[in-house]
Amino acid sequence: MTSSKLLRLFVLPALLFVSQILFAQDRVISGRVTDPSGNGVPGVTVTPKSGGSPTQTSSDGTFNIKVSASTTTLIFSSVGYGTKEAAITGNTVNVSLEITNATMNEVVVIGYGTRQKKDLTGSVTNITSKDFNKGTIATPEQLIAGKVAGVQIVSNGGAPGSGCTIRIRGGASLSANNSPLIVIDGVPMDFGGISGAANPYSLINPNDIESINILKDASATAIYGSRASNGVIIITTKKGKSGKPGFTFSSQYSLSTPSNHADVLSPTEFRAYVNSHGTAQQRAMLGAANTNWFDQIFRKANGTDNNLVMSGSLKWTPYRISLGYFNQEGVLKTGNLQRKSISINLGPSLFKNYLRIDLGIKSSFTNTRFANEGAIEAAANFDPTQFVHSGSKRFGGYYEWLDPNSTTGLKTLAPRNPLGLLEQRLDISDVSRHIMNALVDYKLHFFPDLHAKVNLGWDVATGEGSVYVPDSAASAYKYYQDANGVLHGGVDNHYLQRKFNTLLEPYLAYAKDIRSIKSKVDVVLGYSYQEFIARNTNGMADPNGPLTDDKGRWTPFYNYTADRVLTSAPTYRHDRDVQRLISYYGRVNFSFNDKYLVTGSLRRDGSSHFAPETRWGWFPAGAFAWRIKSEPFMENSRVFSDLKLRIGYGETGQQEFRATYLPIYNVGNTSAQYQFGGAFYPVFRPEGYNPNLKWESTATSNLGLDFGFLSNRLTGSIDVYYKKTKDLLNAITQPAGTNFTNIIIANVGNMENKGVELNLNATAVKSKRTTVDLNFNFTYNHNEITKLTLFTDSSYIGNTFGGISGGTGNTILINSVGFNRGAFYVYQQVYDENGKPVEDLFVDRNGDGQITDKDLYRYKGIDPKILMGFSSNVTWRKWFGGFLMRASIGNYMYNNRFASTGTKNTILNPLGFLSNGSSVVLKNDFVGGGSRFFLSDYFVENASFLKMDNIYVGFDAGSFLAKGTTLRLGASIQNVFMVTKYKGVDPEIPGGIDNNFYPRPRIFTISANLDF
């Protein structure tokens, strides 16, 4: 018999027998530590009272500890909580700890884990559901607008579910994406939108969200590497809690009213102007009506939001199931959004809490009818003396400007009937989205301080829709001419998009509480694989044919007129649009003596956006914090209740952009076809590419101070940061013939952001009956472009962008070295002795005796210098209420409405029709028509504002109908008022150009919440 067989037969059983003898008296105790609200408390030290090795609770508050047979009591202790002893009466011990410092012990979700607020080294803000904005909330980002220093959230318009533009610390790019990375329950989202959804996050039910954490500085965001240069927003949804089943039903009803519209002449003012300035022929065009076109296209809109939640636990499995139905009409007629949602969360704990699984699925189904927003501009321009309907059946019966000499019978460039634009267009979509996540957390039996975790995620979305305009509609009347010269009208287009986001992240997490030196260490090491697949088709497929052929490839789609005549070449998709990200990452957190905190992280990312030579990037970060309040010289301070200094540095990347390192050929349109005999065939057209594309990277330095006074009745933080982005992805020109286009995207720029953030929280009143909590946040940010070309070129003015109406191909914005991003590029207006602008007279800034484009200058910018938010929460007996105010200072807006409608030629159009105009025409007597007129700095206005975003009040009725049933009632007003000098529709418009903006409505909401 061999020695190995002897070992197996005798030695191993002997060792096992000995170990059983040695540990026969030991046993394993498991349990969970919670706070008074039932939430798990991480980082609690669990110590056997009779001596033995302590352990620490995991992120959900669970623990396992080996104790001797003589141990009868466990001691639970943690900074900010009261110490508690609990007797061991079985194999399970569950305790609840009292909070002695709630602020310090808030659990904050960070990348790949959680931290207590007192242990944070980076700039991280945590907003929980109790502090969310109240009212009608269609998308998650609206919950925290105005609540966080350094975060600007601007709604994209007043349409239902239109979403918001989010900027954290000013953004970090020019041509690439400037939006933060959104992570929902551990699954990083795709930056792109979904066809058929105005905003991809309108598919998330805000009522399912528990907390939103904002990671702002690179020491906090670098763990997400290549996608985190613009910050990270981590959304955590609500989970089930242990206990008996409980139900919550909430219902809201809202009434939205138009709050503002463009400044136009009234019918009386319009008639007076035409009669005093027009010719006899133009005066004869006046109608007999007094039509307010805004009243015709806008309405009072109803909305409802109903949610039913069941939460509890089934043995060892907490669960939460929610159903939601949201229905919101738009104040612009015909617009509507309906969202049906279901969310299921399960959190089973197995094998005495050694294995925990968090399962979640969030599904939503939206049906949207998009209103034709072109009707807003048409209402501002259409003659107010004309009737809505013509009395004829032609063009659907709507009044239109006619021209008997035109092929279509319509004035070619005249505005179309605003109500006809709305009612003769059916633009609908059906979108579904399913976000699924599974986090498997196994605490090793032989090494309980080490957790092996696997994070799995899927985000699957399908967007399908169609646009139909009848061939009788003036907006699409006989607009297409076929090969035989026959005119056709109307639109009948369909689209379909399917998107797949798959995530696989296995990682190890080690945490150890070293009580002998009052220290803690936790380490995370992991691997990430994420794949994004998008399949897009446009047009209309054969209604009797399948979406794919027998090989699973997409069939060709087409664009048709309403009478089914092909208007464009088919769009074929024989392959998938795929992007992949592969990452390796690690992070170490170490606290020594409960005073000194150190964090270090490193991530290596590879992106399929780049060529193999430039594909991989390193993203390091480090931070240090000193808890000064724990020092002996501060422990007995009566002034400070908390004081912590933070310093951090990190680098993050950027790879979200529309460019390629590969040569690509796309199918050309119907104007680019090859004739072969009597047939015409579509050709492939090359696109520009750059094989040398590489990462755009941002380095951020951050210095912060967290403080608390008067037993933390006043708490806050102040941060100073400096961000430098290099290798900016920028559009540059190149010699003709070296590529398929003379404009390509290349890494040639640098930009800086500098800023200060202040956040203050105060409990102004705290008594048995009354509490008054106040929050104030302040942000200052300045950005400057420092490089845009590979080599210094004094003749390079920068990149112009920001198209405007008026003239041909005019732009109003520029990015230039030495200036802020998005500066207005305009002529300096000359004024007369009365302060009135002189039309087409500008300052000769370069002194060459003539006005040319060399006299254009950079004036102000679209980004605010200062942001402020002020909010309150008040309770008195059973009543509660509060408000939110915001201020923006230093942002400017180009009033494109005034520029394009404030001239004589706008109203008395030389092409033979009348259009309404703004009151500017009465003030300045502009004629219009000059090529430089639209580029005057006269139309760039100060858009600073103070806005009351929200006021709410509620009543807690307590027990209702039966024991254990409670009722809360509430009411709120959103978009209450605004103070500003800006003369346009709204001073807060993303992009800095006010033209055809869907005004934000004022919303009145009443709500009821029933727990039973």
PDB file of N, CA, C and O in Angstrom, residues 101-104 106 117-118 120 122 124 149 625-630 634 637-646 703-720 756-763 774-778:
ATOM      1  N   ASN A 101     -25.475  59.117  17.648  1.00  0.00           N
ATOM      2  CA  ASN A 101     -25.076  60.136  16.674  1.00  0.00           C
ATOM      3  C   ASN A 101     -25.546  59.667  15.304  1.00  0.00           C
ATOM      4  O   ASN A 101     -24.843  58.976  14.590  1.00  0.00           O
ATOM      5  N   ALA A 102     -26.789  60.044  14.959  1.00  0.00           N
ATOM      6  CA  ALA A 102     -27.393  59.531  13.723  1.00  0.00           C
ATOM      7  C   ALA A 102     -26.643  59.988  12.489  1.00  0.00           C
ATOM      8  O   ALA A 102     -26.495  59.242  11.520  1.00  0.00           O
ATOM      9  N   THR A 103     -26.163  61.209  12.488  1.00  0.00           N
ATOM     10  CA  THR A 103     -25.501  61.732  11.298  1.00  0.00           C
ATOM     11  C   THR A 103     -24.249  60.944  10.970  1.00  0.00           C
ATOM     12  O   THR A 103     -24.006  60.572   9.820  1.00  0.00           O
ATOM     13  N   MET A 104     -23.434  60.664  11.964  1.00  0.00           N
ATOM     14  CA  MET A 104     -22.171  59.971  11.723  1.00  0.00           C
ATOM     15  C   MET A 104     -22.381  58.534  11.278  1.00  0.00           C
ATOM     16  O   MET A 104     -21.557  57.956  10.591  1.00  0.00           O
ATOM     17  N   GLU A 106     -24.904  57.289   9.414  1.00  0.00           N
ATOM     18  CA  GLU A 106     -25.617  57.043   8.171  1.00  0.00           C
ATOM     19  C   GLU A 106     -24.784  56.114   7.294  1.00  0.00           C
ATOM     20  O   GLU A 106     -23.589  56.307   7.123  1.00  0.00           O
ATOM     21  N   LYS A 117     -20.865  57.097   7.249  1.00  0.00           N
ATOM     22  CA  LYS A 117     -20.506  58.458   6.874  1.00  0.00           C
ATOM     23  C   LYS A 117     -19.248  58.924   7.594  1.00  0.00           C
ATOM     24  O   LYS A 117     -18.414  59.631   7.019  1.00  0.00           O
ATOM     25  N   LYS A 118     -19.081  58.507   8.828  1.00  0.00           N
ATOM     26  CA  LYS A 118     -17.916  58.950   9.594  1.00  0.00           C
ATOM     27  C   LYS A 118     -16.610  58.408   9.029  1.00  0.00           C
ATOM     28  O   LYS A 118     -15.541  58.938   9.299  1.00  0.00           O
ATOM     29  N   LEU A 120     -15.963  58.046   5.678  1.00  0.00           N
ATOM     30  CA  LEU A 120     -15.747  58.452   4.287  1.00  0.00           C
ATOM     31  C   LEU A 120     -14.497  59.318   4.168  1.00  0.00           C
ATOM     32  O   LEU A 120     -14.219  60.173   5.020  1.00  0.00           O
ATOM     33  N   GLY A 122     -13.810  60.504   0.755  1.00  0.00           N
ATOM     34  CA  GLY A 122     -14.085  61.252  -0.465  1.00  0.00           C
ATOM     35  C   GLY A 122     -15.278  62.166  -0.311  1.00  0.00           C
ATOM     36  O   GLY A 122     -15.937  62.217   0.735  1.00  0.00           O
ATOM     37  N   VAL A 124     -18.754  62.626  -0.934  1.00  0.00           N
ATOM     38  CA  VAL A 124     -19.927  61.804  -1.216  1.00  0.00           C
ATOM     39  C   VAL A 124     -21.125  62.402  -0.484  1.00  0.00           C
ATOM     40  O   VAL A 124     -21.020  62.765   0.683  1.00  0.00           O
ATOM     41  N   ALA A 149     -24.903  70.162  -3.181  1.00  0.00           N
ATOM     42  CA  ALA A 149     -23.899  71.110  -3.645  1.00  0.00           C
ATOM     43  C   ALA A 149     -23.068  70.479  -4.755  1.00  0.00           C
ATOM     44  O   ALA A 149     -22.699  69.302  -4.696  1.00  0.00           O
ATOM     45  N   ALA A 625      -8.096  60.946   5.398  1.00  0.00           N
ATOM     46  CA  ALA A 625      -8.962  61.730   6.271  1.00  0.00           C
ATOM     47  C   ALA A 625      -8.445  61.656   7.698  1.00  0.00           C
ATOM     48  O   ALA A 625      -7.984  60.608   8.159  1.00  0.00           O
ATOM     49  N   TRP A 626      -8.560  62.781   8.376  1.00  0.00           N
ATOM     50  CA  TRP A 626      -8.120  62.881   9.774  1.00  0.00           C
ATOM     51  C   TRP A 626      -9.329  63.299  10.598  1.00  0.00           C
ATOM     52  O   TRP A 626      -9.855  64.401  10.431  1.00  0.00           O
ATOM     53  N   ARG A 627      -9.783  62.388  11.482  1.00  0.00           N
ATOM     54  CA  ARG A 627     -10.914  62.683  12.346  1.00  0.00           C
ATOM     55  C   ARG A 627     -10.391  63.462  13.544  1.00  0.00           C
ATOM     56  O   ARG A 627     -10.045  62.905  14.596  1.00  0.00           O
ATOM     57  N   ILE A 628     -10.351  64.751  13.387  1.00  0.00           N
ATOM     58  CA  ILE A 628      -9.727  65.630  14.382  1.00  0.00           C
ATOM     59  C   ILE A 628     -10.472  65.565  15.709  1.00  0.00           C
ATOM     60  O   ILE A 628      -9.867  65.670  16.784  1.00  0.00           O
ATOM     61  N   LYS A 629     -11.780  65.383  15.636  1.00  0.00           N
ATOM     62  CA  LYS A 629     -12.581  65.375  16.862  1.00  0.00           C
ATOM     63  C   LYS A 629     -12.181  64.224  17.792  1.00  0.00           C
ATOM     64  O   LYS A 629     -12.411  64.288  19.015  1.00  0.00           O
ATOM     65  N   SER A 630     -11.544  63.185  17.251  1.00  0.00           N
ATOM     66  CA  SER A 630     -11.137  62.049  18.083  1.00  0.00           C
ATOM     67  C   SER A 630      -9.808  62.273  18.778  1.00  0.00           C
ATOM     68  O   SER A 630      -9.394  61.440  19.600  1.00  0.00           O
ATOM     69  N   MET A 634      -9.360  67.562  21.361  1.00  0.00           N
ATOM     70  CA  MET A 634     -10.670  67.970  20.881  1.00  0.00           C
ATOM     71  C   MET A 634     -11.810  67.177  21.521  1.00  0.00           C
ATOM     72  O   MET A 634     -12.980  67.538  21.374  1.00  0.00           O
ATOM     73  N   SER A 637     -14.214  69.177  23.618  1.00  0.00           N
ATOM     74  CA  SER A 637     -14.625  70.465  23.076  1.00  0.00           C
ATOM     75  C   SER A 637     -16.134  70.637  23.170  1.00  0.00           C
ATOM     76  O   SER A 637     -16.905  69.733  22.814  1.00  0.00           O
ATOM     77  N   ARG A 638     -16.568  71.776  23.681  1.00  0.00           N
ATOM     78  CA  ARG A 638     -17.983  72.084  23.753  1.00  0.00           C
ATOM     79  C   ARG A 638     -18.480  72.772  22.489  1.00  0.00           C
ATOM     80  O   ARG A 638     -19.688  72.950  22.319  1.00  0.00           O
ATOM     81  N   VAL A 639     -17.559  73.152  21.643  1.00  0.00           N
ATOM     82  CA  VAL A 639     -17.927  73.842  20.404  1.00  0.00           C
ATOM     83  C   VAL A 639     -18.149  72.833  19.288  1.00  0.00           C
ATOM     84  O   VAL A 639     -19.193  72.800  18.641  1.00  0.00           O
ATOM     85  N   PHE A 640     -17.161  71.985  19.071  1.00  0.00           N
ATOM     86  CA  PHE A 640     -17.226  71.028  17.973  1.00  0.00           C
ATOM     87  C   PHE A 640     -17.774  69.691  18.465  1.00  0.00           C
ATOM     88  O   PHE A 640     -17.319  69.146  19.469  1.00  0.00           O
ATOM     89  N   SER A 641     -18.748  69.173  17.752  1.00  0.00           N
ATOM     90  CA  SER A 641     -19.218  67.814  17.993  1.00  0.00           C
ATOM     91  C   SER A 641     -18.705  66.861  16.922  1.00  0.00           C
ATOM     92  O   SER A 641     -18.792  65.646  17.067  1.00  0.00           O
ATOM     93  N   ASP A 642     -18.175  67.403  15.831  1.00  0.00           N
ATOM     94  CA  ASP A 642     -17.582  66.587  14.776  1.00  0.00           C
ATOM     95  C   ASP A 642     -16.631  67.469  13.985  1.00  0.00           C
ATOM     96  O   ASP A 642     -16.921  68.638  13.721  1.00  0.00           O
ATOM     97  N   LEU A 643     -15.489  66.925  13.604  1.00  0.00           N
ATOM     98  CA  LEU A 643     -14.538  67.666  12.784  1.00  0.00           C
ATOM     99  C   LEU A 643     -13.618  66.666  12.090  1.00  0.00           C
ATOM    100  O   LEU A 643     -12.966  65.859  12.735  1.00  0.00           O
ATOM    101  N   LYS A 644     -13.634  66.708  10.768  1.00  0.00           N
ATOM    102  CA  LYS A 644     -12.833  65.767   9.986  1.00  0.00           C
ATOM    103  C   LYS A 644     -12.284  66.475   8.755  1.00  0.00           C
ATOM    104  O   LYS A 644     -13.003  67.169   8.048  1.00  0.00           O
ATOM    105  N   LEU A 645     -10.988  66.264   8.502  1.00  0.00           N
ATOM    106  CA  LEU A 645     -10.315  66.837   7.347  1.00  0.00           C
ATOM    107  C   LEU A 645     -10.108  65.745   6.309  1.00  0.00           C
ATOM    108  O   LEU A 645      -9.673  64.642   6.627  1.00  0.00           O
ATOM    109  N   ARG A 646     -10.411  66.059   5.036  1.00  0.00           N
ATOM    110  CA  ARG A 646     -10.256  65.093   3.942  1.00  0.00           C
ATOM    111  C   ARG A 646      -9.394  65.681   2.833  1.00  0.00           C
ATOM    112  O   ARG A 646      -9.502  66.870   2.528  1.00  0.00           O
ATOM    113  N   LEU A 703     -10.006  68.911  -1.469  1.00  0.00           N
ATOM    114  CA  LEU A 703      -9.726  69.192  -0.069  1.00  0.00           C
ATOM    115  C   LEU A 703     -11.048  69.508   0.611  1.00  0.00           C
ATOM    116  O   LEU A 703     -11.771  70.415   0.181  1.00  0.00           O
ATOM    117  N   GLY A 704     -11.393  68.724   1.651  1.00  0.00           N
ATOM    118  CA  GLY A 704     -12.683  68.905   2.293  1.00  0.00           C
ATOM    119  C   GLY A 704     -12.596  68.934   3.803  1.00  0.00           C
ATOM    120  O   GLY A 704     -11.661  68.396   4.407  1.00  0.00           O
ATOM    121  N   LEU A 705     -13.597  69.555   4.403  1.00  0.00           N
ATOM    122  CA  LEU A 705     -13.696  69.635   5.853  1.00  0.00           C
ATOM    123  C   LEU A 705     -15.141  69.359   6.251  1.00  0.00           C
ATOM    124  O   LEU A 705     -16.060  70.050   5.806  1.00  0.00           O
ATOM    125  N   ASP A 706     -15.349  68.318   7.071  1.00  0.00           N
ATOM    126  CA  ASP A 706     -16.672  68.009   7.626  1.00  0.00           C
ATOM    127  C   ASP A 706     -16.716  68.510   9.065  1.00  0.00           C
ATOM    128  O   ASP A 706     -15.757  68.322   9.823  1.00  0.00           O
ATOM    129  N   PHE A 707     -17.823  69.120   9.453  1.00  0.00           N
ATOM    130  CA  PHE A 707     -17.878  69.703  10.798  1.00  0.00           C
ATOM    131  C   PHE A 707     -19.275  69.572  11.386  1.00  0.00           C
ATOM    132  O   PHE A 707     -20.273  69.385  10.674  1.00  0.00           O
ATOM    133  N   GLY A 708     -19.327  69.661  12.708  1.00  0.00           N
ATOM    134  CA  GLY A 708     -20.585  69.649  13.439  1.00  0.00           C
ATOM    135  C   GLY A 708     -20.458  70.487  14.695  1.00  0.00           C
ATOM    136  O   GLY A 708     -19.402  70.490  15.352  1.00  0.00           O
ATOM    137  N   PHE A 709     -21.517  71.213  15.034  1.00  0.00           N
ATOM    138  CA  PHE A 709     -21.528  72.066  16.213  1.00  0.00           C
ATOM    139  C   PHE A 709     -22.760  71.760  17.066  1.00  0.00           C
ATOM    140  O   PHE A 709     -23.784  71.283  16.556  1.00  0.00           O
ATOM    141  N   LEU A 710     -22.651  72.057  18.362  1.00  0.00           N
ATOM    142  CA  LEU A 710     -23.786  71.997  19.272  1.00  0.00           C
ATOM    143  C   LEU A 710     -24.487  70.637  19.205  1.00  0.00           C
ATOM    144  O   LEU A 710     -25.679  70.538  18.919  1.00  0.00           O
ATOM    145  N   SER A 711     -23.711  69.585  19.481  1.00  0.00           N
ATOM    146  CA  SER A 711     -24.231  68.214  19.435  1.00  0.00           C
ATOM    147  C   SER A 711     -24.839  67.905  18.078  1.00  0.00           C
ATOM    148  O   SER A 711     -25.874  67.249  17.948  1.00  0.00           O
ATOM    149  N   ASN A 712     -24.171  68.419  17.064  1.00  0.00           N
ATOM    150  CA  ASN A 712     -24.563  68.216  15.665  1.00  0.00           C
ATOM    151  C   ASN A 712     -25.924  68.815  15.325  1.00  0.00           C
ATOM    152  O   ASN A 712     -26.578  68.379  14.370  1.00  0.00           O
ATOM    153  N   ARG A 713     -26.328  69.851  16.066  1.00  0.00           N
ATOM    154  CA  ARG A 713     -27.515  70.608  15.648  1.00  0.00           C
ATOM    155  C   ARG A 713     -27.211  71.374  14.369  1.00  0.00           C
ATOM    156  O   ARG A 713     -28.107  71.662  13.579  1.00  0.00           O
ATOM    157  N   LEU A 714     -25.941  71.694  14.160  1.00  0.00           N
ATOM    158  CA  LEU A 714     -25.493  72.319  12.908  1.00  0.00           C
ATOM    159  C   LEU A 714     -24.343  71.484  12.359  1.00  0.00           C
ATOM    160  O   LEU A 714     -23.310  71.324  13.006  1.00  0.00           O
ATOM    161  N   THR A 715     -24.533  70.918  11.189  1.00  0.00           N
ATOM    162  CA  THR A 715     -23.497  70.117  10.544  1.00  0.00           C
ATOM    163  C   THR A 715     -23.297  70.608   9.116  1.00  0.00           C
ATOM    164  O   THR A 715     -24.150  71.314   8.558  1.00  0.00           O
ATOM    165  N   GLY A 716     -22.175  70.233   8.556  1.00  0.00           N
ATOM    166  CA  GLY A 716     -21.939  70.647   7.177  1.00  0.00           C
ATOM    167  C   GLY A 716     -20.588  70.194   6.678  1.00  0.00           C
ATOM    168  O   GLY A 716     -19.843  69.468   7.356  1.00  0.00           O
ATOM    169  N   SER A 717     -20.292  70.622   5.475  1.00  0.00           N
ATOM    170  CA  SER A 717     -19.004  70.311   4.855  1.00  0.00           C
ATOM    171  C   SER A 717     -18.670  71.400   3.855  1.00  0.00           C
ATOM    172  O   SER A 717     -19.566  72.061   3.299  1.00  0.00           O
ATOM    173  N   ILE A 718     -17.388  71.575   3.640  1.00  0.00           N
ATOM    174  CA  ILE A 718     -16.905  72.492   2.622  1.00  0.00           C
ATOM    175  C   ILE A 718     -15.821  71.771   1.830  1.00  0.00           C
ATOM    176  O   ILE A 718     -14.964  71.096   2.408  1.00  0.00           O
ATOM    177  N   ASP A 719     -15.897  71.863   0.517  1.00  0.00           N
ATOM    178  CA  ASP A 719     -14.944  71.200  -0.375  1.00  0.00           C
ATOM    179  C   ASP A 719     -14.403  72.195  -1.375  1.00  0.00           C
ATOM    180  O   ASP A 719     -15.150  73.027  -1.917  1.00  0.00           O
ATOM    181  N   VAL A 720     -13.112  72.085  -1.622  1.00  0.00           N
ATOM    182  CA  VAL A 720     -12.446  72.854  -2.669  1.00  0.00           C
ATOM    183  C   VAL A 720     -11.844  71.844  -3.644  1.00  0.00           C
ATOM    184  O   VAL A 720     -11.158  70.907  -3.217  1.00  0.00           O
ATOM    185  N   VAL A 756     -15.760  75.570  -5.426  1.00  0.00           N
ATOM    186  CA  VAL A 756     -15.960  75.492  -3.980  1.00  0.00           C
ATOM    187  C   VAL A 756     -17.390  75.036  -3.735  1.00  0.00           C
ATOM    188  O   VAL A 756     -18.328  75.514  -4.392  1.00  0.00           O
ATOM    189  N   GLU A 757     -17.564  74.113  -2.786  1.00  0.00           N
ATOM    190  CA  GLU A 757     -18.891  73.634  -2.422  1.00  0.00           C
ATOM    191  C   GLU A 757     -19.091  73.762  -0.914  1.00  0.00           C
ATOM    192  O   GLU A 757     -18.181  73.462  -0.133  1.00  0.00           O
ATOM    193  N   LEU A 758     -20.260  74.204  -0.528  1.00  0.00           N
ATOM    194  CA  LEU A 758     -20.602  74.340   0.882  1.00  0.00           C
ATOM    195  C   LEU A 758     -21.961  73.719   1.111  1.00  0.00           C
ATOM    196  O   LEU A 758     -22.912  73.980   0.358  1.00  0.00           O
ATOM    197  N   ASN A 759     -22.066  72.894   2.135  1.00  0.00           N
ATOM    198  CA  ASN A 759     -23.347  72.288   2.497  1.00  0.00           C
ATOM    199  C   ASN A 759     -23.566  72.453   3.994  1.00  0.00           C
ATOM    200  O   ASN A 759     -22.681  72.139   4.802  1.00  0.00           O
ATOM    201  N   LEU A 760     -24.732  72.964   4.377  1.00  0.00           N
ATOM    202  CA  LEU A 760     -25.065  73.195   5.775  1.00  0.00           C
ATOM    203  C   LEU A 760     -26.411  72.553   6.096  1.00  0.00           C
ATOM    204  O   LEU A 760     -27.371  72.699   5.331  1.00  0.00           O
ATOM    205  N   ASN A 761     -26.466  71.856   7.238  1.00  0.00           N
ATOM    206  CA  ASN A 761     -27.707  71.288   7.740  1.00  0.00           C
ATOM    207  C   ASN A 761     -27.892  71.756   9.178  1.00  0.00           C
ATOM    208  O   ASN A 761     -26.969  71.631   9.993  1.00  0.00           O
ATOM    209  N   ALA A 762     -29.064  72.258   9.471  1.00  0.00           N
ATOM    210  CA  ALA A 762     -29.308  72.785  10.818  1.00  0.00           C
ATOM    211  C   ALA A 762     -30.658  72.322  11.326  1.00  0.00           C
ATOM    212  O   ALA A 762     -31.645  72.309  10.578  1.00  0.00           O
ATOM    213  N   THR A 763     -30.680  71.919  12.597  1.00  0.00           N
ATOM    214  CA  THR A 763     -31.939  71.662  13.290  1.00  0.00           C
ATOM    215  C   THR A 763     -32.223  72.903  14.113  1.00  0.00           C
ATOM    216  O   THR A 763     -31.735  73.065  15.236  1.00  0.00           O
ATOM    217  N   LEU A 774     -33.315  72.699   8.417  1.00  0.00           N
ATOM    218  CA  LEU A 774     -32.971  73.570   7.292  1.00  0.00           C
ATOM    219  C   LEU A 774     -31.737  73.033   6.577  1.00  0.00           C
ATOM    220  O   LEU A 774     -30.840  72.464   7.200  1.00  0.00           O
ATOM    221  N   ASN A 775     -31.704  73.219   5.261  1.00  0.00           N
ATOM    222  CA  ASN A 775     -30.531  72.842   4.465  1.00  0.00           C
ATOM    223  C   ASN A 775     -30.205  73.966   3.503  1.00  0.00           C
ATOM    224  O   ASN A 775     -31.099  74.537   2.871  1.00  0.00           O
ATOM    225  N   PHE A 776     -28.916  74.264   3.402  1.00  0.00           N
ATOM    226  CA  PHE A 776     -28.446  75.259   2.443  1.00  0.00           C
ATOM    227  C   PHE A 776     -27.214  74.702   1.753  1.00  0.00           C
ATOM    228  O   PHE A 776     -26.316  74.154   2.408  1.00  0.00           O
ATOM    229  N   ASN A 777     -27.186  74.793   0.438  1.00  0.00           N
ATOM    230  CA  ASN A 777     -25.992  74.391  -0.293  1.00  0.00           C
ATOM    231  C   ASN A 777     -25.590  75.465  -1.286  1.00  0.00           C
ATOM    232  O   ASN A 777     -26.440  76.165  -1.858  1.00  0.00           O
ATOM    233  N   PHE A 778     -24.292  75.577  -1.479  1.00  0.00           N
ATOM    234  CA  PHE A 778     -23.702  76.633  -2.318  1.00  0.00           C
ATOM    235  C   PHE A 778     -22.607  76.012  -3.182  1.00  0.00           C
ATOM    236  O   PHE A 778     -21.803  75.198  -2.701  1.00  0.00           O
TER     237      PHE A 778
END
